CSV table of C-alpha atoms and ligand atoms in Angstrom, one decimal:
chain,number,residue,atom,x,y,z
A,3,MET,CA,0.0,0.0,0.0
A,4,LYS,CA,1.5,3.3,-1.0
A,5,PRO,CA,0.8,6.1,1.5
A,6,GLN,CA,-1.6,8.6,0.0
A,7,SER,CA,0.3,11.4,-1.7
A,8,PRO,CA,0.0,14.6,0.4
A,9,VAL,CA,0.4,17.0,-2.5
A,10,GLN,CA,-2.7,16.7,-4.7
A,11,THR,CA,-4.5,18.9,-7.1
A,12,PRO,CA,-7.7,20.0,-5.4
A,13,ILE,CA,-10.9,19.5,-7.3
A,14,ASN,CA,-12.8,22.7,-7.9
A,15,LEU,CA,-16.3,21.6,-6.9
A,16,ARG,CA,-17.9,25.0,-7.7
A,17,THR,CA,-17.0,24.8,-11.4
A,18,THR,CA,-17.2,21.0,-12.0
A,19,GLY,CA,-20.0,20.0,-9.7
A,20,GLN,CA,-18.2,16.6,-9.8
A,21,GLN,CA,-18.1,14.1,-7.0
A,22,LEU,CA,-15.2,14.8,-4.7
A,23,HIS,CA,-12.8,11.8,-5.0
A,24,ARG,CA,-9.9,13.2,-3.1
A,25,ARG,CA,-9.5,11.6,0.4
A,26,SER,CA,-6.8,13.2,2.5
A,27,TRP,CA,-5.2,11.8,5.6
A,28,ALA,CA,-4.9,13.8,8.8
A,29,GLU,CA,-2.9,13.4,12.0
A,30,PRO,CA,-4.6,11.0,14.5
A,31,TRP,CA,-4.4,13.6,17.3
A,32,LYS,CA,-5.5,17.1,18.2
A,33,ILE,CA,-3.5,19.8,19.9
A,34,LYS,CA,-4.0,20.3,23.7
A,35,MET,CA,-1.2,22.6,24.6
A,36,VAL,CA,0.9,25.0,22.5
A,37,GLU,CA,4.4,26.5,22.9
A,38,PRO,CA,4.9,30.0,21.4
A,39,ILE,CA,7.7,30.5,18.9
A,40,LYS,CA,8.8,33.8,17.7
A,41,LYS,CA,10.0,35.4,14.4
A,42,THR,CA,13.2,37.4,14.3
A,43,THR,CA,14.6,40.0,11.9
A,44,ARG,CA,17.3,39.3,9.4
A,45,ARG,CA,19.6,41.6,11.4
A,46,GLN,CA,19.0,39.6,14.6
A,47,ARG,CA,19.6,36.3,12.8
A,48,GLU,CA,22.9,37.6,11.3
A,49,ALA,CA,24.1,38.5,14.8
A,50,ALA,CA,23.0,35.2,16.2
A,51,LEU,CA,24.6,33.2,13.4
A,52,GLY,CA,27.9,35.1,13.8
A,53,ALA,CA,27.9,34.5,17.5
A,54,ALA,CA,27.3,30.8,16.8
A,55,GLY,CA,30.3,30.5,14.4
A,56,TYR,CA,27.9,29.6,11.5
A,57,ASN,CA,27.1,26.3,13.2
A,58,THR,CA,23.4,25.7,13.7
A,59,PHE,CA,24.2,23.5,16.7
A,60,LEU,CA,25.5,26.6,18.5
A,61,LEU,CA,22.4,28.7,18.0
A,62,ARG,CA,20.2,29.4,21.0
A,63,SER,CA,16.8,27.8,20.4
A,64,GLU,CA,15.0,31.0,21.3
A,65,ASP,CA,16.6,32.6,18.2
A,66,VAL,CA,15.1,29.9,16.0
A,67,TYR,CA,11.6,30.2,14.4
A,68,ILE,CA,11.1,26.7,13.0
A,69,ASP,CA,13.5,24.1,14.4
A,70,LEU,CA,14.3,21.3,12.0
A,71,LEU,CA,17.8,20.6,13.5
A,72,THR,CA,16.8,17.1,14.5
A,73,ASP,CA,14.0,14.7,15.3
A,74,SER,CA,16.0,13.5,18.4
A,75,GLY,CA,14.3,14.2,21.7
A,76,THR,CA,12.1,16.9,20.1
A,77,SER,CA,8.8,14.9,19.8
A,78,ALA,CA,5.6,16.1,21.5
A,79,MET,CA,4.5,13.5,24.0
A,80,SER,CA,0.8,12.4,24.2
A,81,ASP,CA,-1.5,13.0,27.2
A,82,TRP,CA,-1.1,9.2,27.9
A,83,GLN,CA,2.7,9.6,28.1
A,84,TRP,CA,2.4,12.7,30.3
A,85,ALA,CA,0.0,10.7,32.6
A,86,GLY,CA,2.7,8.1,32.8
A,87,ILE,CA,5.2,10.7,33.9
A,88,MET,CA,3.1,11.1,37.1
A,89,LEU,CA,3.4,7.4,37.7
A,90,GLY,CA,7.2,7.4,37.9
A,91,ASP,CA,8.5,4.9,40.5
A,92,GLU,CA,11.8,6.6,41.5
A,93,ALA,CA,13.1,3.6,43.5
A,94,TYR,CA,16.9,3.3,43.0
A,95,ALA,CA,16.5,-0.4,42.1
A,96,GLY,CA,13.7,-2.5,40.5
A,97,SER,CA,11.4,0.4,39.5
A,98,LYS,CA,8.1,-0.9,38.2
A,99,ASN,CA,8.6,1.5,35.2
A,100,TYR,CA,11.6,-0.6,34.2
A,101,TYR,CA,9.5,-3.7,34.1
A,102,HIS,CA,6.9,-1.9,31.9
A,103,LEU,CA,9.6,-0.8,29.6
A,104,GLU,CA,11.0,-4.4,29.5
A,105,ASP,CA,7.5,-5.7,28.6
A,106,ALA,CA,7.1,-3.1,25.8
A,107,VAL,CA,10.5,-3.9,24.3
A,108,GLN,CA,10.0,-7.6,24.5
A,109,LYS,CA,6.5,-7.4,23.0
A,110,HIS,CA,7.3,-5.1,20.1
A,111,TYR,CA,11.1,-5.6,19.4
A,112,GLY,CA,11.2,-9.2,20.6
A,113,PHE,CA,14.6,-9.2,22.3
A,114,LYS,CA,15.2,-11.1,25.5
A,115,HIS,CA,17.3,-8.8,27.6
A,116,LEU,CA,16.9,-5.1,28.2
A,117,ILE,CA,19.7,-2.8,29.5
A,118,PRO,CA,18.4,0.8,29.7
A,119,THR,CA,20.8,3.7,28.9
A,120,HIS,CA,20.5,7.5,29.0
A,121,GLN,CA,20.3,7.6,25.2
A,122,GLY,CA,21.5,5.8,22.0
A,123,ARG,CA,25.2,6.6,22.3
A,124,GLY,CA,25.2,5.2,25.8
A,125,ALA,CA,24.1,1.8,24.4
A,126,GLU,CA,26.6,2.1,21.5
A,127,HIS,CA,29.4,2.7,24.0
A,128,ILE,CA,28.5,-0.4,26.0
A,129,LEU,CA,28.0,-2.6,23.0
A,130,SER,CA,31.3,-1.5,21.4
A,131,GLN,CA,33.2,-2.1,24.7
A,132,ILE,CA,31.9,-5.6,25.3
A,133,MET,CA,32.2,-6.9,21.7
A,134,ILE,CA,35.0,-5.1,19.9
A,135,ARG,CA,38.7,-5.8,20.4
A,136,PRO,CA,41.5,-3.7,18.8
A,137,GLY,CA,42.1,-4.7,15.2
A,138,ASP,CA,38.5,-5.8,14.6
A,139,THR,CA,36.5,-4.9,11.5
A,140,VAL,CA,32.9,-3.8,11.8
A,141,PRO,CA,30.9,-3.8,8.5
A,142,GLY,CA,27.8,-1.6,8.4
A,143,ASN,CA,25.2,-0.1,6.0
A,144,MET,CA,26.8,3.4,5.9
A,145,TYR,CA,28.3,5.1,9.0
A,146,PHE,CA,26.5,7.0,11.6
A,147,THR,CA,28.5,9.6,13.5
A,148,THR,CA,28.2,8.4,17.1
A,149,THR,CA,28.0,4.7,16.2
A,150,ARG,CA,31.2,4.8,14.1
A,151,TYR,CA,32.9,6.9,16.8
A,152,HIS,CA,32.3,4.2,19.5
A,153,GLN,CA,33.3,1.4,17.2
A,154,GLU,CA,36.6,3.2,16.4
A,155,HIS,CA,37.1,4.2,20.0
A,156,ALA,CA,37.0,0.5,20.9
A,157,GLY,CA,39.7,-0.2,18.3
A,158,ALA,CA,37.7,-1.3,15.2
A,159,LYS,CA,37.9,-0.2,11.6
A,160,PHE,CA,34.4,0.5,10.1
A,161,VAL,CA,33.8,-0.6,6.5
A,162,ASP,CA,30.8,0.6,4.6
A,163,VAL,CA,28.9,-2.2,2.9
A,164,ILE,CA,25.8,-0.3,1.8
A,165,ILE,CA,24.6,-0.7,-1.8
A,166,ASP,CA,26.1,1.9,-4.3
A,167,GLU,CA,22.7,3.5,-4.9
A,168,ALA,CA,22.7,4.8,-1.4
A,169,HIS,CA,25.5,7.2,-2.3
A,170,ASP,CA,23.5,8.5,-5.3
A,171,PRO,CA,21.0,11.2,-4.3
A,172,VAL,CA,18.9,10.7,-7.5
A,173,SER,CA,18.6,6.9,-7.5
A,174,LEU,CA,15.0,5.9,-7.0
A,175,HIS,CA,15.9,2.5,-5.5
A,176,PRO,CA,13.0,1.9,-2.9
A,177,PHE,CA,15.4,0.4,-0.3
A,178,LYS,CA,18.6,2.5,-0.6
A,179,GLY,CA,19.5,1.4,2.9
A,180,ASN,CA,20.1,-2.2,1.8
A,181,VAL,CA,23.3,-4.1,2.5
A,182,ASP,CA,25.3,-5.1,-0.6
A,183,LEU,CA,25.7,-8.8,0.2
A,184,ALA,CA,28.8,-9.2,-2.0
A,185,LYS,CA,30.5,-6.4,-0.3
A,186,LEU,CA,29.6,-7.8,3.1
A,187,GLU,CA,30.7,-11.4,2.2
A,188,ARG,CA,34.1,-10.0,1.1
A,189,VAL,CA,34.6,-8.4,4.5
A,190,LEU,CA,33.5,-11.5,6.3
A,191,LYS,CA,36.0,-13.6,4.3
A,192,GLU,CA,38.9,-11.3,4.4
A,193,ALA,CA,38.9,-9.5,7.8
A,194,ALA,CA,40.8,-11.1,10.6
A,195,HIS,CA,37.9,-10.8,13.0
A,196,VAL,CA,34.4,-9.4,12.7
A,197,PRO,CA,32.7,-9.0,16.1
A,198,TYR,CA,29.3,-8.2,14.6
A,199,VAL,CA,27.6,-6.6,11.5
A,200,SER,CA,26.1,-3.2,12.2
A,201,LEU,CA,22.7,-2.9,10.5
A,202,ALA,CA,21.0,0.5,10.8
A,203,VAL,CA,17.3,1.2,9.9
A,204,THR,CA,16.5,3.6,8.5
A,205,VAL,CA,19.8,4.8,7.2
A,206,ASN,CA,20.2,8.4,8.5
A,207,MET,CA,23.2,9.5,6.5
A,208,ALA,CA,21.8,8.2,3.3
A,209,GLY,CA,18.7,10.3,3.7
A,210,GLY,CA,16.5,8.3,6.0
A,211,GLN,CA,16.4,5.4,3.6
A,212,PRO,CA,14.9,2.0,4.5
A,213,VAL,CA,16.2,-1.6,4.4
A,214,SER,CA,13.9,-4.3,3.0
A,215,MET,CA,12.8,-7.4,4.9
A,216,ALA,CA,14.3,-9.6,2.1
A,217,ASN,CA,17.6,-7.9,2.6
A,218,ALA,CA,17.5,-8.3,6.4
A,219,ARG,CA,16.7,-12.0,6.0
A,220,ALA,CA,19.6,-12.4,3.5
A,221,VAL,CA,22.0,-10.6,5.9
A,222,ARG,CA,20.9,-13.0,8.6
A,223,GLU,CA,21.5,-16.0,6.5
A,224,LEU,CA,25.0,-14.9,5.4
A,225,CYS,CA,26.0,-14.0,8.9
A,226,THR,CA,24.8,-17.3,10.2
A,227,ARG,CA,27.1,-19.0,7.7
A,228,TYR,CA,30.0,-17.0,9.0
A,229,GLU,CA,28.9,-17.3,12.6
A,230,VAL,CA,28.9,-13.5,13.0
A,231,PRO,CA,26.0,-11.8,15.0
A,232,VAL,CA,24.0,-9.0,13.5
A,233,MET,CA,23.4,-5.9,15.7
A,234,LEU,CA,20.6,-3.6,14.8
A,235,ASP,CA,20.6,0.2,15.2
A,236,ALA,CA,16.8,0.2,15.8
A,237,THR,CA,16.6,4.0,16.3
A,238,ARG,CA,14.1,4.4,13.4
A,239,ALA,CA,13.0,0.8,12.9
A,240,VAL,CA,9.3,1.5,13.1
A,241,GLU,CA,9.6,4.1,10.3
A,242,ASN,CA,11.5,1.4,8.4
A,243,ALA,CA,8.6,-1.0,9.0
A,244,TRP,CA,6.2,1.6,7.5
A,245,PHE,CA,8.3,1.7,4.3
A,246,ILE,CA,8.3,-2.1,4.1
A,247,LYS,CA,4.5,-2.0,4.4
A,248,ALA,CA,4.3,0.7,1.7
A,249,ARG,CA,6.8,-0.6,-0.7
A,250,GLU,CA,7.7,-4.3,-0.3
A,251,PRO,CA,5.4,-6.8,-2.1
A,252,GLY,CA,3.6,-9.1,0.3
A,253,PHE,CA,3.6,-6.7,3.3
A,254,GLU,CA,0.6,-4.5,2.3
A,255,GLY,CA,-1.7,-6.3,4.7
A,256,ARG,CA,0.7,-6.6,7.6
A,257,THR,CA,0.8,-4.0,10.5
A,258,CYS,CA,3.9,-2.0,11.4
A,259,ALA,CA,4.0,-3.9,14.7
A,260,GLU,CA,4.1,-7.3,13.0
A,261,ILE,CA,6.7,-6.1,10.5
A,262,LEU,CA,8.9,-4.6,13.2
A,263,LYS,CA,8.9,-7.9,15.2
A,264,GLU,CA,9.8,-10.0,12.2
A,265,PHE,CA,12.6,-7.6,11.2
A,266,CYS,CA,14.1,-7.6,14.6
A,267,SER,CA,14.0,-11.5,14.6
A,268,TYR,CA,16.7,-11.5,12.0
A,269,THR,CA,19.1,-9.7,14.4
A,270,ASP,CA,20.7,-10.6,17.7
A,271,GLY,CA,20.3,-7.4,19.6
A,272,CYS,CA,19.9,-3.7,19.2
A,273,THR,CA,21.1,-0.3,20.3
A,274,MET,CA,18.3,2.2,20.5
A,275,SER,CA,17.9,6.0,20.8
A,276,GLY,CA,14.4,6.2,22.3
A,277,LYS,CA,14.5,9.9,21.4
A,278,LYS,CA,13.3,9.2,17.9
A,279,ASP,CA,10.7,6.4,17.1
A,280,ALA,CA,9.9,6.0,20.8
A,281,LEU,CA,8.5,9.5,21.1
A,282,VAL,CA,10.4,10.7,24.2
A,283,ASN,CA,12.7,13.5,25.0
A,284,ILE,CA,15.4,11.4,26.6
A,285,GLY,CA,16.2,7.7,26.9
A,286,GLY,CA,17.6,4.7,25.1
A,287,TRP,CA,18.4,1.0,25.6
A,288,LEU,CA,20.6,-1.9,24.6
A,289,SER,CA,18.9,-5.2,23.9
A,290,LEU,CA,20.5,-8.6,23.6
A,291,ASN,CA,19.4,-12.2,23.1
A,292,ASP,CA,22.6,-13.8,24.4
A,293,GLY,CA,22.4,-14.1,28.2
A,294,LYS,CA,26.1,-14.1,28.8
A,295,LEU,CA,26.6,-10.9,26.7
A,296,ALA,CA,23.7,-9.3,28.5
A,297,ASP,CA,25.4,-10.0,31.9
A,298,LYS,CA,28.6,-8.3,30.6
A,299,ALA,CA,26.5,-5.3,29.5
A,300,ARG,CA,24.7,-5.1,32.8
A,301,ASN,CA,28.0,-5.1,34.6
A,302,MET,CA,29.3,-2.3,32.4
A,303,VAL,CA,26.2,-0.2,32.5
A,304,VAL,CA,26.7,0.3,36.3
A,305,ILE,CA,30.0,2.0,35.6
A,306,TYR,CA,28.9,4.4,32.9
A,307,GLU,CA,25.1,4.9,33.1
A,308,GLY,CA,23.5,3.8,36.3
A,309,LEU,CA,22.0,0.6,37.9
A,310,HIS,CA,20.9,-1.9,35.3
A,311,THR,CA,17.2,-1.2,36.1
A,312,TYR,CA,17.4,2.5,35.2
A,313,GLY,CA,20.6,3.1,33.2
A,314,GLY,CA,20.6,6.8,33.5
A,315,MET,CA,16.9,7.4,33.2
A,316,ALA,CA,14.3,8.5,35.8
A,317,GLY,CA,11.5,6.0,36.5
A,318,ARG,CA,9.1,8.5,34.9
A,319,ASP,CA,11.2,8.7,31.7
A,320,MET,CA,11.1,4.9,31.4
A,321,GLU,CA,7.3,4.9,31.8
A,322,ALA,CA,7.0,7.6,29.1
A,323,MET,CA,9.2,5.5,26.8
A,324,ALA,CA,7.2,2.3,27.4
A,325,ARG,CA,4.0,4.2,26.4
A,326,GLY,CA,5.8,5.9,23.5
A,327,ILE,CA,6.7,2.5,22.1
A,328,GLU,CA,3.1,1.4,22.2
A,329,GLU,CA,2.0,4.6,20.3
A,330,SER,CA,4.9,4.5,17.8
A,331,VAL,CA,3.9,1.1,16.3
A,332,GLU,CA,0.3,2.3,15.4
A,333,ASP,CA,-0.1,2.4,11.6
A,334,GLU,CA,-2.1,5.6,11.8
A,335,HIS,CA,0.7,7.3,13.7
A,336,MET,CA,3.3,6.2,11.1
A,337,ARG,CA,1.1,7.2,8.2
A,338,ALA,CA,0.9,10.8,9.5
A,339,ARG,CA,4.6,10.9,10.6
A,340,VAL,CA,6.1,9.7,7.3
A,341,GLY,CA,3.3,11.5,5.4
A,342,GLN,CA,4.3,14.9,6.7
A,343,VAL,CA,7.9,14.4,5.7
A,344,GLU,CA,6.7,13.3,2.3
A,345,TYR,CA,4.5,16.4,2.1
A,346,LEU,CA,7.4,18.7,2.5
A,347,GLY,CA,9.6,16.7,0.2
A,348,GLU,CA,7.0,16.7,-2.6
A,349,LEU,CA,6.4,20.4,-2.2
A,350,LEU,CA,10.1,21.1,-2.6
A,351,GLN,CA,10.3,18.9,-5.6
A,352,SER,CA,7.4,20.7,-7.2
A,353,TYR,CA,9.4,23.9,-6.8
A,354,GLY,CA,12.4,22.3,-8.5
A,355,VAL,CA,14.6,22.2,-5.4
A,356,PRO,CA,17.2,19.4,-5.5
A,357,VAL,CA,16.5,16.9,-2.8
A,358,VAL,CA,17.5,13.3,-2.1
A,359,VAL,CA,14.9,10.8,-3.5
A,360,PRO,CA,13.0,8.8,-2.5
A,361,ILE,CA,12.0,11.1,0.3
A,362,GLY,CA,13.2,9.6,3.6
A,363,GLY,CA,11.3,8.7,6.8
A,364,HIS,CA,12.3,11.4,9.3
A,365,ALA,CA,13.7,14.2,7.1
A,366,VAL,CA,14.0,15.9,3.7
A,367,TYR,CA,17.6,16.1,2.6
A,368,LEU,CA,18.6,19.0,0.4
A,369,ASP,CA,21.4,18.2,-2.1
A,370,ALA,CA,24.0,20.9,-1.5
A,371,ARG,CA,26.1,19.8,-4.4
A,372,ARG,CA,23.3,20.5,-6.8
A,373,PHE,CA,22.4,23.7,-4.9
A,374,TYR,CA,26.0,25.1,-5.3
A,375,PRO,CA,27.5,23.1,-8.2
A,376,ASN,CA,30.6,25.3,-8.3
A,377,MET,CA,31.4,25.3,-4.6
A,378,PRO,CA,34.3,23.0,-3.7
A,379,GLN,CA,33.6,20.5,-0.9
A,380,ASP,CA,36.4,22.1,1.2
A,381,SER,CA,34.3,25.3,1.3
A,382,PHE,CA,31.5,23.3,3.1
A,383,PRO,CA,28.5,23.7,0.8
A,384,ALA,CA,26.1,22.0,3.1
A,385,GLN,CA,27.2,24.0,6.1
A,386,THR,CA,26.9,27.1,4.0
A,387,LEU,CA,23.4,26.2,2.9
A,388,SER,CA,22.3,25.5,6.4
A,389,ALA,CA,23.6,28.9,7.4
A,390,GLU,CA,21.8,30.7,4.5
A,391,LEU,CA,18.6,28.9,5.4
A,392,TYR,CA,18.7,30.2,8.9
A,393,LEU,CA,19.5,33.7,7.7
A,394,ASP,CA,16.5,33.7,5.4
A,395,ALA,CA,13.6,33.0,7.8
A,396,GLY,CA,15.0,31.4,11.0
A,397,VAL,CA,14.6,27.8,9.9
A,398,ARG,CA,17.2,25.6,11.6
A,399,SER,CA,18.6,22.6,9.8
A,400,MET,CA,21.7,20.3,10.1
A,401,GLU,CA,24.7,19.8,7.9
A,402,ARG,CA,25.2,16.1,6.9
A,403,GLY,CA,28.2,16.3,4.6
A,404,ILE,CA,32.0,16.8,4.9
A,405,VAL,CA,31.8,18.3,8.4
A,406,SER,CA,29.8,15.5,9.8
A,407,ALA,CA,31.9,12.9,8.1
A,408,GLY,CA,35.0,14.0,10.0
A,409,ARG,CA,38.5,12.6,9.6
A,410,ASP,CA,39.9,9.1,9.1
A,411,SER,CA,40.9,7.9,12.6
A,412,ALA,CA,44.1,6.3,11.2
A,413,THR,CA,45.4,8.9,8.7
A,414,GLY,CA,43.8,12.1,10.2
A,415,LYS,CA,42.7,13.1,6.7
A,416,ASN,CA,39.3,14.4,5.9
A,417,HIS,CA,36.6,12.0,4.7
A,418,TYR,CA,35.1,13.3,1.5
A,419,PRO,CA,31.6,11.8,1.4
A,420,LYS,CA,29.7,11.6,-1.9
A,421,LEU,CA,26.6,13.0,-0.2
A,422,GLU,CA,26.8,16.6,0.8
A,423,LEU,CA,23.4,17.2,2.4
A,424,VAL,CA,21.4,19.5,4.5
A,425,ARG,CA,18.8,17.8,6.6
A,426,LEU,CA,15.4,19.3,7.3
A,427,THR,CA,14.4,17.0,10.1
A,428,ILE,CA,10.8,16.9,11.2
A,429,PRO,CA,10.1,16.5,14.9
A,430,ARG,CA,7.2,14.1,15.6
A,431,ARG,CA,3.7,15.6,16.3
A,432,VAL,CA,5.1,19.1,16.6
A,433,TYR,CA,4.6,21.2,13.5
A,434,THR,CA,1.7,21.7,11.2
A,435,GLN,CA,1.3,21.6,7.4
A,436,ALA,CA,1.5,25.5,7.5
A,437,HIS,CA,4.9,25.3,9.1
A,438,MET,CA,6.0,23.0,6.2
A,439,ASP,CA,4.8,25.5,3.7
A,440,VAL,CA,6.8,28.3,5.3
A,441,VAL,CA,9.9,26.1,5.3
A,442,ALA,CA,9.5,25.2,1.7
A,443,GLU,CA,9.1,28.8,0.7
A,444,SER,CA,12.2,29.8,2.6
A,445,VAL,CA,14.2,27.0,0.9
A,446,VAL,CA,13.0,28.3,-2.5
A,447,ALA,CA,14.1,31.9,-1.6
A,448,VAL,CA,17.6,30.6,-0.7
A,449,TYR,CA,17.7,28.5,-3.9
A,450,GLN,CA,16.9,31.6,-6.0
A,451,GLN,CA,19.8,33.5,-4.3
A,452,LYS,CA,22.2,30.6,-4.7
A,453,VAL,CA,24.8,32.4,-6.9
A,454,LYS,CA,25.6,34.8,-4.0
A,455,ALA,CA,26.8,32.0,-1.6
A,456,LYS,CA,30.6,32.1,-1.2
A,457,GLY,CA,31.2,29.2,1.3
A,458,LEU,CA,32.9,29.0,4.7
A,459,LYS,CA,36.2,28.2,6.3
A,460,MET,CA,36.6,26.2,9.5
A,461,VAL,CA,38.3,28.2,12.2
A,462,TYR,CA,37.8,25.8,15.1
A,463,GLU,CA,37.8,22.0,14.9
A,464,PRO,CA,37.1,19.9,18.0
A,465,GLU,CA,38.8,16.6,18.2
A,466,TYR,CA,35.7,14.4,18.3
A,467,LEU,CA,32.4,14.6,16.4
A,468,ARG,CA,33.4,18.0,15.1
A,469,PHE,CA,30.0,18.9,13.5
A,470,PHE,CA,28.6,19.5,17.0
A,471,GLN,CA,31.0,22.3,18.0
A,472,ALA,CA,33.1,23.4,15.0
A,473,ARG,CA,33.1,27.1,14.2
A,474,PHE,CA,33.3,28.8,10.8
A,475,GLU,CA,33.7,32.2,9.2
A,476,PRO,CA,32.4,33.3,5.8
A,477,LEU,CA,34.9,33.3,2.9
A,478,LYS,CA,35.4,36.8,1.6
A,479,SER,CA,35.3,35.9,-2.0
A,480,LYS,CA,34.2,32.8,-3.9
A,481,ALA,CA,36.6,29.9,-3.7
A,482,LYS,CA,37.4,28.5,-7.2
A,483,GLY,CA,35.4,25.4,-8.0
B,529,PM9,N1,20.8,10.9,15.9
B,529,PM9,C1,20.1,12.9,14.9
B,529,PM9,O1,19.9,14.1,14.9
B,529,PM9,C2,21.1,13.0,17.2
B,529,PM9,C3,22.1,14.0,17.0
B,529,PM9,S1,23.3,13.8,15.7
B,529,PM9,C4,24.5,12.7,16.4
B,529,PM9,O2,19.9,12.2,13.8
B,529,PM9,C5,21.2,6.9,14.8
B,529,PM9,C6,20.8,6.3,13.5
B,529,PM9,C7,20.9,8.2,15.2
B,529,PM9,C8,21.4,8.7,16.4
B,529,PM9,C9,21.2,10.0,16.8
B,529,PM9,C10,22.1,7.8,17.3
B,529,PM9,C11,22.5,8.2,18.6
B,529,PM9,C12,22.3,6.5,16.9
B,529,PM9,N2,21.9,6.1,15.7
B,529,PM9,O3,21.5,10.8,20.0
B,529,PM9,O4,22.7,9.3,21.5
B,529,PM9,O5,20.3,8.9,14.3
B,529,PM9,O6,20.3,9.2,21.5
B,529,PM9,O7,21.5,8.4,19.5
B,529,PM9,C13,20.7,12.2,16.0
B,529,PM9,P1,21.5,9.5,20.7
């Protein structure tokens, strides 16, 4: 079943008198509480951006009009989740909210053991430390910043085994997150030791692109032959399930909940940032099927996160996450969530703006290479575009190009990713269609002024995950492309 396209030509009933055959979807909720946001002047935004070193991560949120930096921890919780907050059992050990969370994870993700963590990277840290030894190789379907950092920090080399189409912003492959099985088998054959295969769904850095069920099954079979476990990054696995339902033959009639459970069954455990799919502002977990490995993780979590029945979260936060999981797997929720992203993406395409296609699950990705075809990658086209977008109307986005890719941990040289993107990330249940229209019009205004952009130079580069805190200055004249 393809989700109903959000951009449609309305039927003029007055002139045609014809039967209305358009049937729109709408969000399965209404708004109970609002948070004011304010517009700023161009002059105010110029001052704010200068003070932030042209890095949208360093802006104050009160200087932002529409905040599309991330979908991480920015969701609106439901009244049922807020009611759960009042039922927080803040016992140091054995909180009943932990057991609710364990039930929800076992019911919907199907893994045996749950180790809560403060957020996704806490789980990545523990998993990397208990499974990776120096000199190991970890293959994965495109890197993610924090995931690769923790793998490398534990002494592994990350090898990208995603299909080639993932690196092509105009390829219409319906499952651009898929693992290339030949590439994976080569690594499994040649590497001295592979502690696990890292499978992420959806694939954030490729544009929120999904992995098919058939591919997950094939990865499982291959890894079973080589006796290598598969570890899932389940951060947006429910969105991935929606894409399987919408695009993979045979899954039209299945629910997201059923698809999620089957998908997870092809893996041996997962790291999870609950701040995305699970509709909470903070929280995460590590799940494992292997009891011995889970004991190791429980032992390590007490050093870095907290006791194994809270892992850095308050009881109330675990309750909100348990309830968020239940809400996240509802088909109607997913239809509206992915449908809103698709609405923005199709609107931008209708204006001729270059975006990554197909439109992803949590964000629309602007293709900065096609925006600024003559700007060299060393002048940071995506960082420049993100800055220009903020200056135009106060819309905050995130760079996902050369700055995010960082440096090779062995050689110290810059990675030069094929994809040079700006992410317009849609928080869940937060903005309306009217906000999406404002965003699209601002992107178009920036696109029309594209010849004026000169690029940036980096003036401060932190050692780790530089995109969070790097600072830039505008280039005075255009760098030669
Ligand atoms: N993702 C995002 O904005 C948060 C900030 S950017 C590092 O997309 C995946 C696929 C993620 C992710 C965070 C994490 C880490 C793991 N995997 O932020 O630590 O998209 O909860 O999760 C961000 P935490």
